[in-house]
Amino acid sequence: NGNGNGNEAAASTEEDAPDVGWFRLSAEQQNAFATVFRTFYVYAGDVLVEQHVALGALERENARALERTGEITEAATAAYAELKKTYETLTKGVNALSEALRVPMPALPAMEAKEKESQGKVALQRGVDGADGSGGVNWDDEESKLFYEDLPDLRAIVPAALLPREVASVDGGGGGGEGEDEDEA
């Protein structure tokens, strides 16, 4: 009897084991799935690059707003957080697909090059922010607006003796300024 129970246990284990033959795909089915995954990977990679560029643009826009007004609006902060979360999730998914398909991650454009190009340039504005097209005024009151917009002619206010000789001679020769000619003589 003892030997019979051992044989029954072995037989029941073989019967309980799942048949994995139906889990296997034919070579044609495997190729079809691989093609679908590669196509999806290409599209996901394109979206990742677009999100990367959009995130960089939003970062630059927020940096400009912070520089201009000293703060970032709640809406801009929320939009950045949402875009950052989407970008990170998409990056993880594309990375997983990249590893599974054994292909390199898509190349992301470098944002530092664009930032370096924009450094050193001076953006002038006349009370209206032309970058976002909102037309919002950055002045607290009319007095501060006039202080920044109506700049006096310093050559008319500062005595010619205090100006550099090059500036005085250029103004004296071309502008017909009589007071400056008398000082030089």
PDB file of C-alpha atoms in Angstrom:
ATOM      1  CA  ASN A   1       0.000   0.000   0.000  1.00  0.00           C
ATOM      2  CA  GLY A   2       2.829   2.429   0.856  1.00  0.00           C
ATOM      3  CA  ASN A   3       4.293   2.047  -2.612  1.00  0.00           C
ATOM      4  CA  GLY A   4       0.922   2.626  -4.191  1.00  0.00           C
ATOM      5  CA  ASN A   5       0.451   5.946  -2.404  1.00  0.00           C
ATOM      6  CA  GLY A   6       3.841   7.177  -3.632  1.00  0.00           C
ATOM      7  CA  ASN A   7       2.904   6.355  -7.191  1.00  0.00           C
ATOM      8  CA  GLU A   8      -0.453   8.087  -6.806  1.00  0.00           C
ATOM      9  CA  ALA A   9       1.232  11.243  -5.434  1.00  0.00           C
ATOM     10  CA  ALA A  10       3.640  11.314  -8.360  1.00  0.00           C
ATOM     11  CA  ALA A  11       0.806  10.772 -10.817  1.00  0.00           C
ATOM     12  CA  SER A  12      -1.317  13.542  -9.249  1.00  0.00           C
ATOM     13  CA  THR A  13       1.644  15.970  -9.375  1.00  0.00           C
ATOM     14  CA  GLU A  14       2.050  15.351 -13.087  1.00  0.00           C
ATOM     15  CA  GLU A  15      -1.678  15.814 -13.640  1.00  0.00           C
ATOM     16  CA  ASP A  16      -1.750  19.079 -11.602  1.00  0.00           C
ATOM     17  CA  ALA A  17       1.178  20.610 -13.511  1.00  0.00           C
ATOM     18  CA  PRO A  18      -0.100  23.080 -16.099  1.00  0.00           C
ATOM     19  CA  ASP A  19       0.417  22.310 -19.725  1.00  0.00           C
ATOM     20  CA  VAL A  20       2.713  25.107 -20.907  1.00  0.00           C
ATOM     21  CA  GLY A  21       2.527  24.131 -24.530  1.00  0.00           C
ATOM     22  CA  TRP A  22      -0.364  26.506 -25.196  1.00  0.00           C
ATOM     23  CA  PHE A  23       1.663  29.447 -23.789  1.00  0.00           C
ATOM     24  CA  ARG A  24       4.234  29.176 -26.537  1.00  0.00           C
ATOM     25  CA  LEU A  25       3.895  31.234 -29.658  1.00  0.00           C
ATOM     26  CA  SER A  26       4.864  30.162 -33.117  1.00  0.00           C
ATOM     27  CA  ALA A  27       7.756  31.936 -34.817  1.00  0.00           C
ATOM     28  CA  GLU A  28       5.282  33.863 -36.978  1.00  0.00           C
ATOM     29  CA  GLN A  29       3.347  35.049 -33.911  1.00  0.00           C
ATOM     30  CA  GLN A  30       6.590  36.019 -32.152  1.00  0.00           C
ATOM     31  CA  ASN A  31       7.646  38.091 -35.170  1.00  0.00           C
ATOM     32  CA  ALA A  32       4.246  39.798 -35.262  1.00  0.00           C
ATOM     33  CA  PHE A  33       4.496  40.719 -31.569  1.00  0.00           C
ATOM     34  CA  ALA A  34       8.081  41.921 -32.008  1.00  0.00           C
ATOM     35  CA  THR A  35       7.000  44.147 -34.902  1.00  0.00           C
ATOM     36  CA  VAL A  36       4.156  45.615 -32.853  1.00  0.00           C
ATOM     37  CA  PHE A  37       6.456  46.276 -29.891  1.00  0.00           C
ATOM     38  CA  ARG A  38       9.135  47.873 -32.082  1.00  0.00           C
ATOM     39  CA  THR A  39       6.550  50.099 -33.763  1.00  0.00           C
ATOM     40  CA  PHE A  40       5.152  51.109 -30.389  1.00  0.00           C
ATOM     41  CA  TYR A  41       8.681  51.782 -29.164  1.00  0.00           C
ATOM     42  CA  VAL A  42       9.334  54.132 -32.088  1.00  0.00           C
ATOM     43  CA  TYR A  43       6.118  56.070 -31.411  1.00  0.00           C
ATOM     44  CA  ALA A  44       6.767  56.172 -27.663  1.00  0.00           C
ATOM     45  CA  GLY A  45      10.304  57.402 -28.344  1.00  0.00           C
ATOM     46  CA  ASP A  46       8.948  60.203 -30.526  1.00  0.00           C
ATOM     47  CA  VAL A  47       6.537  61.237 -27.772  1.00  0.00           C
ATOM     48  CA  LEU A  48       9.393  61.110 -25.240  1.00  0.00           C
ATOM     49  CA  VAL A  49      11.464  63.498 -27.371  1.00  0.00           C
ATOM     50  CA  GLU A  50       8.458  65.842 -27.723  1.00  0.00           C
ATOM     51  CA  GLN A  51       7.874  65.769 -23.964  1.00  0.00           C
ATOM     52  CA  HIS A  52      11.576  66.417 -23.345  1.00  0.00           C
ATOM     53  CA  VAL A  53      11.491  69.505 -25.572  1.00  0.00           C
ATOM     54  CA  ALA A  54       8.233  70.713 -23.992  1.00  0.00           C
ATOM     55  CA  LEU A  55       9.663  70.253 -20.498  1.00  0.00           C
ATOM     56  CA  GLY A  56      12.757  72.259 -21.417  1.00  0.00           C
ATOM     57  CA  ALA A  57      10.620  75.039 -22.896  1.00  0.00           C
ATOM     58  CA  LEU A  58       8.445  75.146 -19.782  1.00  0.00           C
ATOM     59  CA  GLU A  59      11.533  75.261 -17.561  1.00  0.00           C
ATOM     60  CA  ARG A  60      12.901  78.217 -19.552  1.00  0.00           C
ATOM     61  CA  GLU A  61       9.533  79.970 -19.458  1.00  0.00           C
ATOM     62  CA  ASN A  62       9.297  79.499 -15.693  1.00  0.00           C
ATOM     63  CA  ALA A  63      12.871  80.764 -15.280  1.00  0.00           C
ATOM     64  CA  ARG A  64      11.999  83.897 -17.279  1.00  0.00           C
ATOM     65  CA  ALA A  65       8.861  84.447 -15.200  1.00  0.00           C
ATOM     66  CA  LEU A  66      10.854  83.994 -12.005  1.00  0.00           C
ATOM     67  CA  GLU A  67      13.483  86.429 -13.226  1.00  0.00           C
ATOM     68  CA  ARG A  68      10.874  88.954 -14.366  1.00  0.00           C
ATOM     69  CA  THR A  69       8.426  88.906 -11.453  1.00  0.00           C
ATOM     70  CA  GLY A  70      10.288  87.053  -8.724  1.00  0.00           C
ATOM     71  CA  GLU A  71       7.697  84.283  -8.487  1.00  0.00           C
ATOM     72  CA  ILE A  72       6.050  81.531 -10.487  1.00  0.00           C
ATOM     73  CA  THR A  73       2.273  81.278 -10.596  1.00  0.00           C
ATOM     74  CA  GLU A  74       0.495  78.297  -9.092  1.00  0.00           C
ATOM     75  CA  ALA A  75      -0.850  77.358 -12.509  1.00  0.00           C
ATOM     76  CA  ALA A  76       2.665  77.299 -13.968  1.00  0.00           C
ATOM     77  CA  THR A  77       3.933  75.265 -11.020  1.00  0.00           C
ATOM     78  CA  ALA A  78       1.087  72.756 -11.413  1.00  0.00           C
ATOM     79  CA  ALA A  79       1.626  72.520 -15.178  1.00  0.00           C
ATOM     80  CA  TYR A  80       5.342  71.898 -14.647  1.00  0.00           C
ATOM     81  CA  ALA A  81       4.699  69.231 -11.998  1.00  0.00           C
ATOM     82  CA  GLU A  82       2.213  67.431 -14.246  1.00  0.00           C
ATOM     83  CA  LEU A  83       4.501  67.565 -17.277  1.00  0.00           C
ATOM     84  CA  LYS A  84       7.472  66.388 -15.187  1.00  0.00           C
ATOM     85  CA  LYS A  85       5.469  63.428 -13.824  1.00  0.00           C
ATOM     86  CA  THR A  86       4.310  62.480 -17.330  1.00  0.00           C
ATOM     87  CA  TYR A  87       7.855  62.768 -18.650  1.00  0.00           C
ATOM     88  CA  GLU A  88       9.309  60.579 -15.897  1.00  0.00           C
ATOM     89  CA  THR A  89       6.619  57.912 -16.378  1.00  0.00           C
ATOM     90  CA  LEU A  90       7.160  57.944 -20.124  1.00  0.00           C
ATOM     91  CA  THR A  91      10.925  57.701 -19.642  1.00  0.00           C
ATOM     92  CA  LYS A  92      10.525  54.618 -17.438  1.00  0.00           C
ATOM     93  CA  GLY A  93       8.221  52.960 -19.978  1.00  0.00           C
ATOM     94  CA  VAL A  94      10.442  53.692 -22.958  1.00  0.00           C
ATOM     95  CA  ASN A  95      13.481  52.522 -20.988  1.00  0.00           C
ATOM     96  CA  ALA A  96      11.748  49.216 -20.176  1.00  0.00           C
ATOM     97  CA  LEU A  97      10.800  48.742 -23.831  1.00  0.00           C
ATOM     98  CA  SER A  98      14.331  49.641 -24.878  1.00  0.00           C
ATOM     99  CA  GLU A  99      15.812  46.997 -22.598  1.00  0.00           C
ATOM    100  CA  ALA A 100      13.259  44.364 -23.615  1.00  0.00           C
ATOM    101  CA  LEU A 101      13.833  44.968 -27.317  1.00  0.00           C
ATOM    102  CA  ARG A 102      17.607  45.369 -26.809  1.00  0.00           C
ATOM    103  CA  VAL A 103      17.715  48.692 -28.629  1.00  0.00           C
ATOM    104  CA  PRO A 104      19.242  51.960 -27.410  1.00  0.00           C
ATOM    105  CA  MET A 105      17.123  54.697 -25.854  1.00  0.00           C
ATOM    106  CA  PRO A 106      16.132  57.465 -28.284  1.00  0.00           C
ATOM    107  CA  ALA A 107      18.535  60.395 -28.358  1.00  0.00           C
ATOM    108  CA  LEU A 108      17.175  63.402 -26.489  1.00  0.00           C
ATOM    109  CA  PRO A 109      18.156  66.874 -27.696  1.00  0.00           C
ATOM    110  CA  ALA A 110      20.489  68.744 -25.379  1.00  0.00           C
ATOM    111  CA  MET A 111      18.816  71.698 -23.690  1.00  0.00           C
ATOM    112  CA  GLU A 112      22.076  73.227 -22.438  1.00  0.00           C
ATOM    113  CA  ALA A 113      23.062  74.379 -25.931  1.00  0.00           C
ATOM    114  CA  LYS A 114      19.900  76.445 -26.304  1.00  0.00           C
ATOM    115  CA  GLU A 115      20.314  77.906 -22.820  1.00  0.00           C
ATOM    116  CA  LYS A 116      23.917  78.908 -23.540  1.00  0.00           C
ATOM    117  CA  GLU A 117      22.810  80.624 -26.744  1.00  0.00           C
ATOM    118  CA  SER A 118      20.226  82.658 -24.876  1.00  0.00           C
ATOM    119  CA  GLN A 119      22.678  83.746 -22.164  1.00  0.00           C
ATOM    120  CA  GLY A 120      24.320  87.096 -22.673  1.00  0.00           C
ATOM    121  CA  LYS A 121      21.466  88.539 -24.699  1.00  0.00           C
ATOM    122  CA  VAL A 122      19.464  91.413 -23.362  1.00  0.00           C
ATOM    123  CA  ALA A 123      15.718  91.366 -23.826  1.00  0.00           C
ATOM    124  CA  LEU A 124      14.155  94.811 -23.780  1.00  0.00           C
ATOM    125  CA  GLN A 125      10.505  95.297 -23.143  1.00  0.00           C
ATOM    126  CA  ARG A 126       8.218  98.264 -22.866  1.00  0.00           C
ATOM    127  CA  GLY A 127       5.942  97.191 -20.031  1.00  0.00           C
ATOM    128  CA  VAL A 128       4.380  94.371 -22.021  1.00  0.00           C
ATOM    129  CA  ASP A 129       5.640  90.819 -22.121  1.00  0.00           C
ATOM    130  CA  GLY A 130       5.743  89.891 -25.776  1.00  0.00           C
ATOM    131  CA  ALA A 131       6.989  86.345 -25.135  1.00  0.00           C
ATOM    132  CA  ASP A 132       3.730  84.916 -23.885  1.00  0.00           C
ATOM    133  CA  GLY A 133       1.452  87.345 -25.739  1.00  0.00           C
ATOM    134  CA  SER A 134      -0.641  88.025 -22.659  1.00  0.00           C
ATOM    135  CA  GLY A 135       0.018  91.752 -22.764  1.00  0.00           C
ATOM    136  CA  GLY A 136       0.278  91.864 -18.990  1.00  0.00           C
ATOM    137  CA  VAL A 137       1.763  95.032 -17.478  1.00  0.00           C
ATOM    138  CA  ASN A 138       4.680  94.553 -15.089  1.00  0.00           C
ATOM    139  CA  TRP A 139       4.440  97.938 -13.338  1.00  0.00           C
ATOM    140  CA  ASP A 140       2.992  98.488  -9.884  1.00  0.00           C
ATOM    141  CA  ASP A 141       2.013 102.095 -10.575  1.00  0.00           C
ATOM    142  CA  GLU A 142       2.417 104.839 -13.158  1.00  0.00           C
ATOM    143  CA  GLU A 143       5.455 106.334 -11.423  1.00  0.00           C
ATOM    144  CA  SER A 144       7.509 103.138 -11.635  1.00  0.00           C
ATOM    145  CA  LYS A 145       6.432 102.686 -15.257  1.00  0.00           C
ATOM    146  CA  LEU A 146       7.646 106.189 -16.139  1.00  0.00           C
ATOM    147  CA  PHE A 147      10.917 105.602 -14.272  1.00  0.00           C
ATOM    148  CA  TYR A 148      11.762 102.650 -16.526  1.00  0.00           C
ATOM    149  CA  GLU A 149      10.179 103.729 -19.799  1.00  0.00           C
ATOM    150  CA  ASP A 150      10.940 107.463 -20.030  1.00  0.00           C
ATOM    151  CA  LEU A 151      14.716 107.480 -19.861  1.00  0.00           C
ATOM    152  CA  PRO A 152      16.294 110.932 -19.904  1.00  0.00           C
ATOM    153  CA  ASP A 153      19.056 111.796 -22.359  1.00  0.00           C
ATOM    154  CA  LEU A 154      22.128 111.586 -20.147  1.00  0.00           C
ATOM    155  CA  ARG A 155      24.221 113.642 -22.579  1.00  0.00           C
ATOM    156  CA  ALA A 156      21.871 116.566 -22.028  1.00  0.00           C
ATOM    157  CA  ILE A 157      21.952 116.226 -18.220  1.00  0.00           C
ATOM    158  CA  VAL A 158      25.604 115.326 -17.548  1.00  0.00           C
ATOM    159  CA  PRO A 159      28.145 118.130 -18.107  1.00  0.00           C
ATOM    160  CA  ALA A 160      30.335 117.570 -21.161  1.00  0.00           C
ATOM    161  CA  ALA A 161      33.457 117.752 -19.000  1.00  0.00           C
ATOM    162  CA  LEU A 162      32.410 114.547 -17.247  1.00  0.00           C
ATOM    163  CA  LEU A 163      31.761 112.650 -20.478  1.00  0.00           C
ATOM    164  CA  PRO A 164      34.589 110.773 -22.186  1.00  0.00           C
ATOM    165  CA  ARG A 165      36.382 112.722 -24.923  1.00  0.00           C
ATOM    166  CA  GLU A 166      35.184 110.278 -27.627  1.00  0.00           C
ATOM    167  CA  VAL A 167      31.557 110.873 -26.739  1.00  0.00           C
ATOM    168  CA  ALA A 168      32.039 114.627 -26.496  1.00  0.00           C
ATOM    169  CA  SER A 169      33.869 114.861 -29.844  1.00  0.00           C
ATOM    170  CA  VAL A 170      31.347 112.640 -31.634  1.00  0.00           C
ATOM    171  CA  ASP A 171      28.469 114.712 -30.319  1.00  0.00           C
ATOM    172  CA  GLY A 172      30.264 117.986 -30.955  1.00  0.00           C
ATOM    173  CA  GLY A 173      31.228 117.229 -34.554  1.00  0.00           C
ATOM    174  CA  GLY A 174      28.089 115.517 -35.796  1.00  0.00           C
ATOM    175  CA  GLY A 175      25.308 116.929 -33.653  1.00  0.00           C
ATOM    176  CA  GLY A 176      26.194 120.581 -33.833  1.00  0.00           C
ATOM    177  CA  GLY A 177      26.172 120.929 -30.044  1.00  0.00           C
ATOM    178  CA  GLU A 178      27.560 124.409 -29.414  1.00  0.00           C
ATOM    179  CA  GLY A 179      28.244 124.022 -25.682  1.00  0.00           C
ATOM    180  CA  GLU A 180      30.516 121.061 -26.235  1.00  0.00           C
ATOM    181  CA  ASP A 181      32.552 122.859 -28.912  1.00  0.00           C
ATOM    182  CA  GLU A 182      33.288 125.742 -26.532  1.00  0.00           C
ATOM    183  CA  ASP A 183      34.658 123.344 -23.863  1.00  0.00           C
ATOM    184  CA  GLU A 184      37.039 121.707 -26.359  1.00  0.00           C
ATOM    185  CA  ALA A 185      38.461 125.019 -27.614  1.00  0.00           C
TER     186      ALA A 185
END
